[in-house]
Coordinates of C-alpha atoms in Angstrom, one line a residue:
M1 CA 31.8 -59.6 -32.5
S2 CA 31.6 -56.3 -34.3
K3 CA 27.5 -56.4 -34.1
S4 CA 28.2 -57.2 -30.1
I5 CA 30.3 -54.4 -29.6
T6 CA 28.2 -51.9 -31.5
A7 CA 25.0 -53.1 -29.5
R8 CA 27.1 -52.4 -26.1
R9 CA 28.1 -48.8 -27.4
L10 CA 24.3 -48.1 -28.4
T11 CA 23.3 -49.4 -25.0
A12 CA 25.9 -47.5 -23.0
A13 CA 25.1 -44.0 -25.2
A14 CA 21.2 -44.5 -24.6
L15 CA 21.9 -45.0 -20.6
T16 CA 24.4 -42.1 -20.4
V17 CA 22.0 -39.7 -21.9
G18 CA 19.0 -41.3 -19.9
A19 CA 21.3 -40.5 -17.0
V20 CA 22.3 -36.9 -18.1
S21 CA 18.7 -36.2 -18.8
A22 CA 17.4 -37.3 -14.9
A23 CA 20.3 -35.4 -13.6
L24 CA 19.5 -31.9 -15.3
A25 CA 15.5 -32.7 -15.1
V26 CA 15.5 -33.6 -11.2
P27 CA 17.1 -29.9 -9.8
A28 CA 15.0 -28.1 -12.3
A29 CA 12.0 -29.7 -10.9
A30 CA 13.3 -29.3 -7.2
A31 CA 14.1 -25.5 -8.1
D32 CA 10.7 -24.8 -9.4
H33 CA 9.1 -26.0 -6.0
D34 CA 11.2 -24.1 -3.8
H35 CA 10.3 -21.4 -6.0
R36 CA 6.6 -21.3 -5.3
S37 CA 6.9 -22.5 -1.7
K38 CA 8.9 -19.7 -0.5
R39 CA 7.1 -16.1 0.8
P40 CA 8.6 -13.2 -0.1
N41 CA 10.8 -11.3 2.5
V42 CA 8.3 -8.3 2.0
E43 CA 4.7 -8.5 0.4
I44 CA 1.9 -7.0 -0.1
S45 CA -0.3 -8.8 2.2
H46 CA -3.8 -7.1 1.6
V47 CA -5.6 -4.5 -0.2
Q48 CA -8.7 -3.1 1.7
Y49 CA -9.4 -1.1 -1.9
D50 CA -13.5 -0.4 -1.2
S51 CA -13.7 1.3 2.0
P52 CA -16.7 -0.2 3.9
G53 CA -20.2 1.5 3.7
R54 CA -20.5 4.5 1.7
D55 CA -17.8 6.3 0.2
T56 CA -18.2 9.6 2.0
R57 CA -14.8 11.0 2.0
S58 CA -14.7 11.6 5.5
N59 CA -11.4 10.7 6.9
R60 CA -12.7 7.8 8.6
S61 CA -13.8 6.2 5.3
L62 CA -10.6 7.3 3.8
N63 CA -8.8 5.5 6.4
R64 CA -10.6 2.3 6.2
E65 CA -9.0 2.2 2.7
L66 CA -5.9 0.5 3.4
V67 CA -2.6 -1.5 2.2
E68 CA -1.0 -3.7 4.7
I69 CA 2.8 -4.9 4.1
T70 CA 4.1 -7.7 5.9
N71 CA 7.8 -8.4 6.7
N72 CA 8.0 -12.5 6.4
T73 CA 11.5 -12.5 7.9
R74 CA 12.9 -12.5 11.3
R75 CA 15.0 -9.0 10.8
A76 CA 13.4 -5.6 11.0
V77 CA 13.5 -4.1 7.0
N78 CA 14.2 -0.1 6.7
L79 CA 11.4 1.1 4.8
H80 CA 12.8 4.5 4.2
G81 CA 12.4 5.7 0.7
W82 CA 10.0 2.8 -0.4
T83 CA 7.2 3.4 -2.6
L84 CA 3.6 2.2 -2.5
K85 CA 1.9 3.5 -5.8
D86 CA -1.3 3.0 -8.1
E87 CA -1.8 2.8 -11.6
D88 CA -3.0 6.6 -11.7
G89 CA 0.9 7.0 -10.3
H90 CA -0.7 8.5 -6.9
T91 CA 2.4 7.4 -4.9
Y92 CA 2.7 7.1 -1.1
T93 CA 6.9 7.3 0.2
F94 CA 7.9 5.5 3.4
R95 CA 9.8 8.3 5.6
H96 CA 11.9 6.8 8.7
Y97 CA 10.0 3.6 9.0
R98 CA 11.4 0.1 10.0
L99 CA 9.0 -2.6 10.0
D100 CA 9.8 -5.3 12.5
G101 CA 10.3 -9.1 11.8
R102 CA 7.1 -10.9 11.2
A103 CA 5.4 -7.7 11.4
T104 CA 2.7 -6.0 9.5
V105 CA 1.9 -2.1 8.6
R106 CA -1.3 -0.7 7.6
V107 CA -0.8 2.2 5.2
H108 CA -3.9 4.1 5.4
T109 CA -5.5 6.3 2.8
G110 CA -6.3 9.6 4.9
Q111 CA -5.1 11.4 7.5
G112 CA -3.8 10.1 11.1
R113 CA -0.6 10.2 13.1
D114 CA 2.3 7.7 12.3
T115 CA 2.5 4.6 14.4
R116 CA 4.3 1.6 14.9
H117 CA 1.6 -0.4 12.9
D118 CA -0.4 2.3 10.9
V119 CA 1.2 5.2 8.7
Y120 CA -1.1 7.7 7.0
Q121 CA -0.8 9.1 3.4
D122 CA -2.6 12.4 4.6
R123 CA -4.7 12.3 1.5
R124 CA -8.4 13.8 1.4
N125 CA -9.3 11.6 -1.6
Y126 CA -9.3 7.9 -2.2
V127 CA -6.3 6.3 -3.8
W128 CA -7.3 2.9 -4.9
D129 CA -10.0 2.3 -7.8
N130 CA -13.2 0.0 -6.7
R131 CA -13.4 -1.4 -10.2
S132 CA -9.5 -2.3 -10.8
D133 CA -6.7 -1.0 -10.0
T134 CA -2.8 -2.5 -8.8
A135 CA -0.8 -1.6 -6.0
T136 CA 2.9 -1.7 -6.5
L137 CA 5.4 -1.7 -3.7
R138 CA 9.1 -0.9 -4.6
N139 CA 12.4 -0.2 -2.5
D140 CA 14.7 2.5 -2.2
H141 CA 16.7 1.7 -5.3
R142 CA 13.1 1.2 -7.4
R143 CA 13.4 -2.3 -7.6
F144 CA 9.9 -4.0 -8.1
I145 CA 9.2 -5.9 -4.6
D146 CA 5.4 -6.8 -4.9
S147 CA 2.2 -6.2 -6.4
Q148 CA -1.1 -7.0 -6.1
S149 CA -4.1 -6.1 -8.7
W150 CA -7.8 -6.4 -8.8
G151 CA -10.6 -6.3 -11.7
H152 CA -9.6 -5.7 -15.0
H153 CA -6.3 -4.0 -15.4
R154 CA -6.7 -0.2 -16.8
H155 CA -4.9 3.2 -17.2
G156 CA -7.3 5.9 -16.2
G157 CA -10.9 6.2 -14.6
R158 CA -11.7 6.9 -10.8
H159 CA -14.1 5.6 -8.2

């Protein structure tokens, strides 16, 4: 009888351990799946780091170098004080800009007049390195929001 009770206890313990393990594993797997499929609220959706055509430094060429930032939510986001920065420290700071829900704004390198869908850094030189660079978006509290990299990561160098 003692062997029978011991066998039942071992079987019950094994089943309990299995049930607890399964209960812990399923939510973790579900959480990982949700995390990967969820889009960020605001993201760098595209970087045109190599201005099409020759790099002539004309305002037209500079403005064809751009970063697109997309708001994936239904609500507008106030981007005032948010920054867009490259690896060399060139920083664009949004001023009094509200990005509508489900909208995209293009941040051009050159000079121009800001509109609802286009803002301008008013620079006379290219910002984004054609070979490799990283565009980093931070909110007004300097918290990381998103980044996009291309080429080999580097520190230093230009077009």
